[in-house]
């Protein structure tokens, strides 16, 4: 006979199973795919793209979106210009004024006959299940969450507790970010949905980068979206949150009321001035792009994958570096293998340059702790390091400067971009083990001389001592930080940052958390 302890354990598991079963609902999950190319060409956006491509010899066009307000204006404009289908894939769905406007316009687009598909990583949907279910109650809007947990969905703490029985699931996330309008225009890059990604947050904003793309690369990005959308890990939000069939109407009224009350805000007033009646064809750079993404089933693997089967493997196989390598990464954790590769390139005469966050600016000091110990080795081999400062010199930096983040008390780098000689990769991929091993990612590898020149201008801005620390070694081999303050050069011999940030960085280094960051 089982002991009392065994009976208690079995009853506990039975209760948990009943709880899990009671938190899901029978919902039909349909297989869906993007518009065909012929269908896409019949839309207004498709017609515009067809005309502009006819005048070009290159298969793809790319526009850099480095300014947060412009990046949001393009997105908001695309919602209005879409006639048949809008696909959005995001890691995080924040709350705030930009999200409210997006959700309102998605409902209006659906009312006009647009099919909307919104795919959110389950962590990004924490606490917003009822709202997303209300959105999905509209017949034209479909919302799915990726890698979901059935319970504890109301708060991040309960969400983490619900994952205790399977912590690996909690750790693996869909980090992809995509916007695709009528399978004709796509946006790929580092921005999630949330005020801090579009210069709309008063406390902290991110310097980030997207590419708006047209051409042959767009259907490939749509194919990646379809693979994720139809994968078994993508589940309808209605399976976890029940709402009335007409809940979207109450949500629309709530959003309309909020937008009416905030119509004269400084952000929306400036946004109206930036809005455009046509896609940003004027600033496109022409070249050839290749869409790269992780297989959606990467999150279902039992252990760490072979890196050569990941997006990094595809990126390595499709690039060569003999002259220069520039990494801009919000989270830079090179690891021993990465340091060996970077220093080998530098020793061979390749100009290797890294721009990342400083300890002060990062929103993840534990990640910084896994990067900082490698600085001396990298510098000794000639790798150039820059670290973004959180509070930049407003008097010395043009307010339109695209690496600077105006309007907030602090800023942080969120760009994910890598240039290999004459090729540029922009996407959701950070140079860290999490992006390689644990998350899924997406991006576009581009060969375009004019786009590379525009990227080089952005890199030059990142080197500005009024924006970033230049990390150097002194004559004794100690790490120092060069900067400019009030127009005068300064040198710091101790790493700037609060005691708490230093402690968090020390924790990750001491307990060797590098592989999990």
Short mmCIF file of C-alpha atoms in Angstrom, two decimals:
data_model
loop_
_atom_site.label_atom_id
_atom_site.label_comp_id
_atom_site.label_asym_id
_atom_site.label_seq_id
_atom_site.Cartn_x
_atom_site.Cartn_y
_atom_site.Cartn_z
CA UNK A 1 0.00 0.00 0.00
CA UNK A 2 1.26 3.50 -0.77
CA UNK A 3 2.43 5.52 2.22
CA UNK A 4 0.69 8.71 3.37
CA UNK A 5 3.48 10.75 1.78
CA UNK A 6 3.05 8.95 -1.56
CA UNK A 7 -0.74 9.41 -1.44
CA UNK A 8 -0.20 13.11 -0.76
CA UNK A 9 2.18 13.40 -3.70
CA UNK A 10 -0.21 11.60 -6.07
CA UNK A 11 -3.15 13.73 -4.95
CA UNK A 12 -1.06 16.87 -5.50
CA UNK A 13 -0.21 15.84 -9.05
CA UNK A 14 -3.87 14.94 -9.69
CA UNK A 15 -4.98 18.36 -8.47
CA UNK A 16 -2.41 20.06 -10.68
CA UNK A 17 -3.54 18.04 -13.72
CA UNK A 18 -7.17 18.93 -13.04
CA UNK A 19 -6.19 22.59 -12.66
CA UNK A 20 -4.31 22.54 -15.95
CA UNK A 21 -7.18 20.81 -17.69
CA UNK A 22 -9.64 23.31 -16.28
CA UNK A 23 -7.65 26.26 -17.59
CA UNK A 24 -7.87 25.36 -21.27
CA UNK A 25 -10.91 25.48 -23.52
CA UNK A 26 -11.75 23.67 -26.74
CA UNK A 27 -10.94 26.07 -29.57
CA UNK A 28 -10.58 25.24 -33.25
CA UNK A 29 -7.02 25.97 -34.39
CA UNK A 30 -6.98 26.51 -38.14
CA UNK A 31 -3.98 26.19 -40.43
CA UNK A 32 -3.41 29.59 -42.06
CA UNK A 33 -0.95 30.93 -44.61
CA UNK A 34 0.00 34.32 -45.98
CA UNK A 35 -1.41 35.83 -49.15
CA UNK A 36 -0.06 34.41 -52.39
CA UNK A 37 2.12 36.70 -54.50
CA UNK A 38 -0.72 37.12 -56.97
CA UNK A 39 -3.11 38.12 -54.16
CA UNK A 40 -0.51 40.47 -52.71
CA UNK A 41 -0.06 42.25 -56.04
CA UNK A 42 -3.78 43.06 -56.09
CA UNK A 43 -3.48 45.19 -52.94
CA UNK A 44 -2.52 48.86 -52.88
CA UNK A 45 0.77 48.13 -51.12
CA UNK A 46 1.50 45.28 -53.52
CA UNK A 47 0.85 47.54 -56.49
CA UNK A 48 3.16 50.22 -55.11
CA UNK A 49 5.92 47.67 -54.52
CA UNK A 50 5.53 46.20 -58.00
CA UNK A 51 5.92 49.64 -59.58
CA UNK A 52 8.99 50.60 -57.61
CA UNK A 53 10.66 47.21 -58.17
CA UNK A 54 10.08 47.47 -61.91
CA UNK A 55 12.41 50.48 -61.98
CA UNK A 56 15.23 48.67 -60.15
CA UNK A 57 17.75 46.04 -61.15
CA UNK A 58 18.21 44.77 -57.59
CA UNK A 59 15.65 42.36 -56.11
CA UNK A 60 15.16 44.04 -52.70
CA UNK A 61 14.85 47.47 -51.12
CA UNK A 62 15.67 48.41 -47.52
CA UNK A 63 15.05 51.45 -45.35
CA UNK A 64 16.82 51.91 -41.99
CA UNK A 65 14.53 52.85 -39.10
CA UNK A 66 16.84 54.10 -36.36
CA UNK A 67 14.64 56.91 -35.03
CA UNK A 68 12.01 55.56 -32.63
CA UNK A 69 9.24 57.97 -33.56
CA UNK A 70 9.75 57.33 -37.28
CA UNK A 71 9.76 53.57 -36.64
CA UNK A 72 6.37 53.87 -34.96
CA UNK A 73 4.98 56.20 -37.61
CA UNK A 74 5.84 53.69 -40.33
CA UNK A 75 4.14 50.90 -38.39
CA UNK A 76 1.03 52.97 -37.72
CA UNK A 77 0.91 53.97 -41.38
CA UNK A 78 1.24 50.38 -42.56
CA UNK A 79 -1.80 49.36 -40.51
CA UNK A 80 -3.87 51.96 -42.35
CA UNK A 81 -2.42 51.06 -45.76
CA UNK A 82 -2.98 47.31 -45.41
CA UNK A 83 -6.01 46.02 -47.29
CA UNK A 84 -5.95 42.22 -46.91
CA UNK A 85 -3.58 40.89 -44.26
CA UNK A 86 -1.35 42.13 -41.45
CA UNK A 87 0.97 39.71 -39.62
CA UNK A 88 2.73 40.79 -36.41
CA UNK A 89 5.19 38.67 -34.44
CA UNK A 90 6.65 40.02 -31.19
CA UNK A 91 8.43 38.89 -28.06
CA UNK A 92 6.93 41.54 -25.76
CA UNK A 93 3.63 43.40 -25.87
CA UNK A 94 3.93 46.33 -23.51
CA UNK A 95 1.19 48.55 -22.19
CA UNK A 96 1.17 52.25 -23.02
CA UNK A 97 0.15 54.87 -25.53
CA UNK A 98 1.80 53.29 -28.57
CA UNK A 99 0.25 49.88 -27.85
CA UNK A 100 -3.17 51.45 -27.31
CA UNK A 101 -2.96 53.14 -30.70
CA UNK A 102 -1.81 49.93 -32.41
CA UNK A 103 -4.63 47.85 -30.91
CA UNK A 104 -7.21 50.48 -31.85
CA UNK A 105 -5.99 50.59 -35.44
CA UNK A 106 -5.89 46.80 -35.64
CA UNK A 107 -9.58 46.68 -34.70
CA UNK A 108 -10.42 49.34 -37.27
CA UNK A 109 -8.43 47.47 -39.93
CA UNK A 110 -10.26 44.25 -39.09
CA UNK A 111 -13.58 46.07 -39.42
CA UNK A 112 -12.50 47.08 -42.93
CA UNK A 113 -11.82 43.47 -43.90
CA UNK A 114 -8.13 43.02 -43.03
CA UNK A 115 -7.17 39.65 -41.55
CA UNK A 116 -4.92 40.32 -38.57
CA UNK A 117 -2.63 37.65 -37.12
CA UNK A 118 -0.83 38.55 -33.89
CA UNK A 119 1.74 36.08 -32.52
CA UNK A 120 3.15 36.93 -29.07
CA UNK A 121 5.61 34.99 -26.96
CA UNK A 122 3.73 33.76 -23.89
CA UNK A 123 5.98 35.74 -21.54
CA UNK A 124 5.06 38.88 -23.48
CA UNK A 125 1.37 38.17 -22.93
CA UNK A 126 1.60 37.82 -19.13
CA UNK A 127 -1.11 39.89 -17.46
CA UNK A 128 -2.76 40.78 -20.78
CA UNK A 129 -4.67 37.60 -21.50
CA UNK A 130 -8.14 39.10 -21.11
CA UNK A 131 -7.27 42.03 -23.34
CA UNK A 132 -5.76 39.84 -26.03
CA UNK A 133 -8.73 37.47 -25.87
CA UNK A 134 -11.05 40.46 -26.29
CA UNK A 135 -9.02 41.51 -29.32
CA UNK A 136 -9.25 37.98 -30.73
CA UNK A 137 -13.03 37.93 -30.26
CA UNK A 138 -13.24 40.02 -33.43
CA UNK A 139 -13.86 37.62 -36.36
CA UNK A 140 -11.04 39.20 -38.35
CA UNK A 141 -8.35 39.07 -35.65
CA UNK A 142 -6.46 35.97 -34.57
CA UNK A 143 -4.12 35.97 -31.57
CA UNK A 144 -1.79 33.13 -30.63
CA UNK A 145 0.73 32.81 -27.81
CA UNK A 146 3.97 30.91 -28.30
CA UNK A 147 5.23 28.27 -25.87
CA UNK A 148 2.36 28.87 -23.41
CA UNK A 149 1.80 27.73 -19.84
CA UNK A 150 -1.86 27.20 -18.96
CA UNK A 151 -1.81 28.57 -15.39
CA UNK A 152 -0.32 31.54 -13.55
CA UNK A 153 -0.97 33.83 -16.48
CA UNK A 154 -2.03 36.91 -14.55
CA UNK A 155 1.38 38.00 -13.25
CA UNK A 156 5.03 37.32 -14.05
CA UNK A 157 5.68 35.88 -10.57
CA UNK A 158 2.83 33.35 -10.83
CA UNK A 159 3.86 32.63 -14.42
CA UNK A 160 7.35 31.68 -13.27
CA UNK A 161 6.00 29.62 -10.37
CA UNK A 162 3.75 27.74 -12.80
CA UNK A 163 6.86 26.75 -14.76
CA UNK A 164 8.69 25.19 -11.80
CA UNK A 165 7.86 21.67 -12.98
CA UNK A 166 9.47 22.46 -16.36
CA UNK A 167 11.96 25.33 -15.97
CA UNK A 168 13.46 24.68 -19.41
CA UNK A 169 10.17 25.76 -20.97
CA UNK A 170 10.26 29.02 -19.04
CA UNK A 171 13.81 29.67 -20.21
CA UNK A 172 13.18 29.12 -23.95
CA UNK A 173 11.45 32.03 -25.67
CA UNK A 174 10.32 33.17 -29.11
CA UNK A 175 12.32 36.39 -29.48
CA UNK A 176 11.36 37.10 -33.13
CA UNK A 177 10.04 40.49 -34.24
CA UNK A 178 8.24 40.93 -37.56
CA UNK A 179 5.60 43.15 -39.20
CA UNK A 180 4.35 42.06 -42.62
CA UNK A 181 1.68 44.01 -44.51
CA UNK A 182 -0.13 42.34 -47.42
CA UNK A 183 2.92 40.13 -47.97
CA UNK A 184 4.41 43.19 -49.68
CA UNK A 185 6.18 45.28 -47.03
CA UNK A 186 7.95 43.91 -43.96
CA UNK A 187 9.69 45.33 -40.90
CA UNK A 188 12.36 43.23 -39.21
CA UNK A 189 14.66 44.25 -36.38
CA UNK A 190 14.96 44.68 -32.64
CA UNK A 191 11.79 46.50 -31.59
CA UNK A 192 9.06 44.90 -29.54
CA UNK A 193 5.69 46.59 -28.99
CA UNK A 194 5.97 49.08 -26.13
CA UNK A 195 6.55 52.78 -25.50
CA UNK A 196 10.24 52.41 -24.66
CA UNK A 197 10.97 51.13 -28.19
CA UNK A 198 9.46 54.20 -29.88
CA UNK A 199 10.80 57.11 -27.78
CA UNK A 200 7.47 57.39 -25.98
CA UNK A 201 8.54 56.58 -22.42
CA UNK A 202 9.42 59.38 -20.01
CA UNK A 203 11.69 57.22 -17.84
CA UNK A 204 13.72 54.99 -20.20
CA UNK A 205 13.92 54.58 -23.97
CA UNK A 206 15.91 52.26 -26.20
CA UNK A 207 18.13 53.12 -29.12
CA UNK A 208 17.04 50.48 -31.62
CA UNK A 209 17.13 49.59 -35.31
CA UNK A 210 14.71 48.06 -37.83
CA UNK A 211 14.77 47.51 -41.56
CA UNK A 212 11.64 48.16 -43.60
CA UNK A 213 11.91 45.85 -46.61
CA UNK A 214 10.30 45.23 -50.00
CA UNK A 215 11.07 42.74 -52.72
CA UNK A 216 11.81 39.05 -52.89
CA UNK A 217 12.86 38.83 -49.24
CA UNK A 218 9.34 39.68 -48.00
CA UNK A 219 7.63 36.39 -49.02
CA UNK A 220 10.48 34.54 -47.31
CA UNK A 221 9.81 36.45 -44.09
CA UNK A 222 6.12 35.61 -44.50
CA UNK A 223 7.09 31.95 -44.84
CA UNK A 224 8.93 32.16 -41.52
CA UNK A 225 5.86 33.72 -39.91
CA UNK A 226 3.61 30.96 -41.26
CA UNK A 227 5.94 28.27 -39.90
CA UNK A 228 5.72 29.77 -36.42
CA UNK A 229 1.99 30.51 -36.66
CA UNK A 230 1.13 26.93 -37.61
CA UNK A 231 3.59 25.24 -35.25
CA UNK A 232 2.16 23.26 -32.33
CA UNK A 233 3.76 25.66 -29.83
CA UNK A 234 1.55 28.52 -31.12
CA UNK A 235 -1.79 28.28 -29.35
CA UNK A 236 -4.93 30.47 -29.63
CA UNK A 237 -5.26 32.87 -26.70
CA UNK A 238 -8.91 31.79 -26.33
CA UNK A 239 -7.74 28.42 -24.99
CA UNK A 240 -6.63 30.16 -21.80
CA UNK A 241 -8.96 33.15 -21.46
CA UNK A 242 -12.71 33.16 -22.09
CA UNK A 243 -14.49 36.39 -23.00
CA UNK A 244 -17.82 37.31 -24.55
CA UNK A 245 -18.15 36.99 -28.31
CA UNK A 246 -18.48 40.76 -28.63
CA UNK A 247 -15.75 41.66 -26.11
CA UNK A 248 -13.85 43.44 -28.87
CA UNK A 249 -16.54 46.13 -28.99
CA UNK A 250 -15.99 47.06 -25.34
CA UNK A 251 -12.24 47.05 -25.96
CA UNK A 252 -12.68 49.33 -28.97
CA UNK A 253 -14.78 51.74 -26.91
CA UNK A 254 -12.22 51.73 -24.11
CA UNK A 255 -9.37 52.42 -26.55
CA UNK A 256 -11.31 55.13 -28.38
CA UNK A 257 -12.08 56.90 -25.12
CA UNK A 258 -8.46 56.72 -24.04
CA UNK A 259 -7.22 58.00 -27.40
CA UNK A 260 -9.72 60.89 -27.34
CA UNK A 261 -8.50 61.89 -23.88
CA UNK A 262 -4.86 61.77 -25.00
CA UNK A 263 -5.19 63.04 -28.58
CA UNK A 264 -3.31 66.24 -27.77
CA UNK A 265 -0.36 64.58 -26.06
CA UNK A 266 3.05 65.76 -27.20
CA UNK A 267 3.87 62.34 -28.63
CA UNK A 268 0.71 61.96 -30.70
CA UNK A 269 0.95 65.56 -31.92
CA UNK A 270 4.46 64.91 -33.21
CA UNK A 271 3.38 61.59 -34.65
CA UNK A 272 0.67 63.29 -36.72
CA UNK A 273 3.31 65.61 -38.14
CA UNK A 274 5.47 62.61 -39.10
CA UNK A 275 2.69 60.55 -40.66
CA UNK A 276 3.05 59.88 -44.38
CA UNK A 277 0.57 59.00 -47.08
CA UNK A 278 2.89 56.58 -48.86
CA UNK A 279 5.44 53.98 -47.77
CA UNK A 280 9.00 55.24 -47.24
CA UNK A 281 10.17 54.56 -50.78
CA UNK A 282 12.25 57.75 -50.83
CA UNK A 283 14.90 56.38 -48.50
CA UNK A 284 15.22 52.81 -49.75
CA UNK A 285 18.63 51.28 -50.36
CA UNK A 286 18.72 48.65 -53.10
CA UNK A 287 20.49 45.34 -52.95
CA UNK A 288 19.95 41.67 -52.19
CA UNK A 289 18.57 40.28 -48.96
CA UNK A 290 18.36 36.84 -47.42
CA UNK A 291 15.87 36.03 -44.66
CA UNK A 292 17.33 33.87 -41.88
CA UNK A 293 15.48 32.39 -38.93
CA UNK A 294 15.63 29.66 -36.33
CA UNK A 295 13.38 26.65 -36.78
CA UNK A 296 10.27 27.17 -34.63
CA UNK A 297 10.74 23.75 -33.06
CA UNK A 298 14.02 24.90 -31.51
CA UNK A 299 12.09 25.65 -28.31
CA UNK A 300 10.82 22.06 -28.13
CA UNK A 301 14.28 20.47 -28.14
CA UNK A 302 15.29 18.62 -24.98
CA UNK A 303 18.75 20.16 -24.74
CA UNK A 304 20.95 22.83 -26.26
CA UNK A 305 21.09 22.52 -30.06
CA UNK A 306 24.23 22.28 -32.15
CA UNK A 307 24.94 25.95 -32.90
CA UNK A 308 25.53 25.11 -36.56
CA UNK A 309 21.83 24.17 -36.89
CA UNK A 310 20.72 27.57 -35.57
CA UNK A 311 20.44 31.02 -37.12
CA UNK A 312 24.05 31.65 -36.09
CA UNK A 313 25.09 28.62 -38.12
CA UNK A 314 23.24 29.96 -41.17
CA UNK A 315 24.76 33.39 -40.64
CA UNK A 316 28.27 31.97 -40.41
CA UNK A 317 27.77 29.83 -43.52
CA UNK A 318 26.61 32.82 -45.58
CA UNK A 319 29.25 35.39 -44.61
CA UNK A 320 32.99 35.89 -44.84
CA UNK A 321 35.07 38.32 -42.82
CA UNK A 322 38.49 39.38 -44.04
CA UNK A 323 38.52 43.16 -43.48
CA UNK A 324 36.12 44.29 -40.75
CA UNK A 325 33.54 43.00 -38.32
CA UNK A 326 31.23 45.38 -36.44
CA UNK A 327 28.91 44.11 -33.72
CA UNK A 328 26.18 46.27 -32.21
CA UNK A 329 24.48 44.18 -29.56
CA UNK A 330 22.38 45.23 -26.59
CA UNK A 331 23.49 42.11 -24.75
CA UNK A 332 27.03 41.05 -25.59
CA UNK A 333 28.20 37.80 -23.99
CA UNK A 334 31.04 36.55 -26.20
CA UNK A 335 31.90 33.36 -24.20
CA UNK A 336 35.30 31.68 -24.38
CA UNK A 337 34.68 30.34 -27.89
CA UNK A 338 33.51 33.73 -29.13
CA UNK A 339 36.49 35.55 -27.63
CA UNK A 340 38.79 33.06 -29.30
CA UNK A 341 37.11 33.73 -32.66
CA UNK A 342 37.12 37.52 -32.28
CA UNK A 343 40.73 37.72 -31.12
CA UNK A 344 41.81 35.38 -33.94
CA UNK A 345 40.20 37.72 -36.48
CA UNK A 346 41.82 40.76 -34.86
CA UNK A 347 45.21 39.02 -34.86
CA UNK A 348 44.75 38.35 -38.60
CA UNK A 349 44.31 42.09 -39.24
CA UNK A 350 40.49 42.26 -39.29
CA UNK A 351 39.15 45.48 -37.74
CA UNK A 352 36.85 44.14 -35.01
CA UNK A 353 34.59 46.65 -33.28
CA UNK A 354 31.89 46.16 -30.63
CA UNK A 355 29.24 48.62 -29.43
CA UNK A 356 27.20 47.46 -26.44
CA UNK A 357 25.65 48.78 -23.24
CA UNK A 358 27.65 50.07 -20.31
CA UNK A 359 26.97 48.74 -16.83
CA UNK A 360 25.08 51.99 -16.16
CA UNK A 361 22.81 51.77 -19.20
CA UNK A 362 22.02 48.06 -19.43
CA UNK A 363 18.68 46.78 -18.19
CA UNK A 364 20.35 43.45 -17.33
CA UNK A 365 23.43 43.92 -15.14
CA UNK A 366 23.76 40.14 -14.79
CA UNK A 367 24.39 39.98 -18.54
CA UNK A 368 27.05 42.68 -18.26
CA UNK A 369 28.77 40.56 -15.61
CA UNK A 370 29.28 37.80 -18.17
CA UNK A 371 30.79 40.24 -20.69
CA UNK A 372 33.00 42.43 -18.49
CA UNK A 373 35.65 39.79 -17.62
CA UNK A 374 36.48 39.38 -21.32
CA UNK A 375 37.18 43.07 -21.98
CA UNK A 376 40.87 43.00 -21.15
CA UNK A 377 41.58 40.01 -23.41
CA UNK A 378 39.64 41.57 -26.28
CA UNK A 379 41.42 44.91 -25.90
CA UNK A 380 44.85 43.28 -25.68
CA UNK A 381 44.25 41.76 -29.13
CA UNK A 382 43.14 45.06 -30.66
CA UNK A 383 39.36 44.67 -30.53
CA UNK A 384 37.71 48.10 -30.20
CA UNK A 385 35.02 48.47 -27.51
CA UNK A 386 32.38 51.16 -27.00
CA UNK A 387 29.73 51.17 -24.27
CA UNK A 388 26.64 53.35 -24.51
CA UNK A 389 26.21 55.89 -21.72
CA UNK A 390 22.77 56.14 -20.04
CA UNK A 391 22.63 59.94 -19.82
CA UNK A 392 24.03 61.53 -22.93
CA UNK A 393 25.32 65.06 -23.34
CA UNK A 394 22.24 66.89 -24.64
CA UNK A 395 24.14 70.10 -25.33
CA UNK A 396 26.70 68.33 -27.47
CA UNK A 397 24.47 65.87 -29.31
CA UNK A 398 22.07 66.88 -32.05
CA UNK A 399 18.52 66.07 -30.93
CA UNK A 400 17.96 64.35 -34.27
CA UNK A 401 20.98 62.12 -33.75
CA UNK A 402 19.68 58.60 -34.28
CA UNK A 403 21.83 56.80 -31.70
CA UNK A 404 20.79 59.26 -29.02
CA UNK A 405 17.47 58.70 -27.26
CA UNK A 406 15.80 62.05 -26.48
CA UNK A 407 12.98 62.74 -24.05
CA UNK A 408 13.93 60.28 -21.30
CA UNK A 409 16.03 60.43 -18.16
CA UNK A 410 17.95 57.32 -19.23
CA UNK A 411 18.58 55.39 -22.41
CA UNK A 412 19.84 51.96 -23.31
CA UNK A 413 21.03 50.24 -26.45
CA UNK A 414 18.66 47.66 -27.94
CA UNK A 415 20.10 47.38 -31.47
CA UNK A 416 21.03 43.95 -32.85
CA UNK A 417 23.15 44.39 -35.97
CA UNK A 418 26.33 42.82 -37.35
CA UNK A 419 28.33 43.90 -40.40
CA UNK A 420 30.68 41.45 -42.13
CA UNK A 421 32.86 43.27 -44.69
CA UNK A 422 30.19 44.31 -47.23
CA UNK A 423 27.19 42.47 -45.70
CA UNK A 424 24.85 43.68 -42.95
CA UNK A 425 22.62 41.57 -40.72
CA UNK A 426 19.77 43.22 -38.81
CA UNK A 427 17.27 41.31 -36.71
CA UNK A 428 16.36 40.14 -33.22
CA UNK A 429 19.62 38.23 -32.61
CA UNK A 430 21.89 39.35 -29.76
CA UNK A 431 25.49 38.16 -29.57
CA UNK A 432 24.93 35.98 -26.53
CA UNK A 433 24.26 32.31 -25.66
CA UNK A 434 20.55 32.99 -25.13
CA UNK A 435 20.06 33.98 -28.77
CA UNK A 436 22.21 31.09 -29.99
CA UNK A 437 20.92 28.28 -27.77
CA UNK A 438 17.67 29.14 -26.02
CA UNK A 439 15.65 31.68 -28.01
CA UNK A 440 14.36 31.64 -31.56
CA UNK A 441 15.40 34.62 -33.69
CA UNK A 442 14.87 36.13 -37.14
CA UNK A 443 16.70 38.66 -39.30
CA UNK A 444 17.77 39.70 -42.78
CA UNK A 445 21.29 39.51 -44.22
CA UNK A 446 21.76 42.27 -46.81
CA UNK A 447 24.33 43.11 -49.42
CA UNK A 448 23.90 46.76 -50.39
CA UNK A 449 26.64 49.38 -50.69
CA UNK A 450 24.38 52.34 -49.85
CA UNK A 451 22.75 50.58 -46.88
CA UNK A 452 26.21 49.72 -45.55
CA UNK A 453 27.22 53.38 -45.87
CA UNK A 454 24.14 54.42 -43.87
CA UNK A 455 24.96 51.82 -41.23
CA UNK A 456 28.54 53.10 -41.04
CA UNK A 457 27.15 56.57 -40.27
CA UNK A 458 25.16 55.06 -37.40
CA UNK A 459 28.29 53.33 -36.10
CA UNK A 460 30.17 56.64 -36.27
CA UNK A 461 27.46 58.20 -34.10
CA UNK A 462 27.89 55.36 -31.60
CA UNK A 463 31.59 56.19 -31.29
CA UNK A 464 30.84 59.77 -30.21
CA UNK A 465 32.39 60.33 -26.74
CA UNK A 466 29.32 62.38 -25.79
CA UNK A 467 27.23 59.23 -26.29
CA UNK A 468 29.49 56.28 -25.48
CA UNK A 469 32.46 55.35 -23.34
CA UNK A 470 35.50 54.29 -25.33
CA UNK A 471 36.93 51.38 -23.33
CA UNK A 472 40.74 51.33 -23.43
CA UNK A 473 43.75 49.90 -21.60
CA UNK A 474 46.20 52.18 -19.84
CA UNK A 475 49.96 51.62 -19.85
CA UNK A 476 49.66 49.24 -16.91
CA UNK A 477 47.05 47.14 -18.69
CA UNK A 478 44.08 48.33 -16.62
CA UNK A 479 40.67 48.98 -18.18
CA UNK A 480 39.72 52.69 -18.43
CA UNK A 481 36.72 54.57 -19.86
CA UNK A 482 37.20 57.63 -22.07
CA UNK A 483 34.32 60.07 -22.49
CA UNK A 484 33.47 63.70 -23.10
CA UNK A 485 31.73 65.83 -20.46
CA UNK A 486 30.77 69.48 -20.96
CA UNK A 487 32.87 69.45 -24.10
CA UNK A 488 35.99 68.33 -22.28
CA UNK A 489 37.65 64.89 -22.49
CA UNK A 490 37.64 62.84 -19.30
CA UNK A 491 39.09 59.50 -18.22
CA UNK A 492 37.53 57.15 -15.66
CA UNK A 493 39.70 54.53 -14.01
CA UNK A 494 36.80 52.83 -12.17
CA UNK A 495 33.79 51.39 -13.99
CA UNK A 496 30.81 53.73 -13.49
CA UNK A 497 27.65 52.19 -12.07
CA UNK A 498 25.78 51.79 -8.79
CA UNK A 499 26.80 49.33 -6.10
CA UNK A 500 23.67 47.28 -6.84
CA UNK A 501 24.58 46.99 -10.52
CA UNK A 502 28.12 45.98 -9.66
CA UNK A 503 26.75 43.36 -7.27
CA UNK A 504 24.45 41.88 -9.93
CA UNK A 505 27.32 41.75 -12.41
CA UNK A 506 29.50 40.05 -9.78
CA UNK A 507 26.79 37.44 -9.11
CA UNK A 508 26.58 36.33 -12.74
CA UNK A 509 30.36 36.13 -13.10
CA UNK A 510 30.96 34.38 -9.78
CA UNK A 511 28.28 31.74 -10.32
CA UNK A 512 29.20 31.27 -13.99
CA UNK A 513 25.76 32.05 -15.41
CA UNK A 514 27.24 32.91 -18.81
CA UNK A 515 25.73 29.96 -20.68
CA UNK A 516 22.19 30.89 -19.59
CA UNK A 517 22.33 34.60 -20.45
#
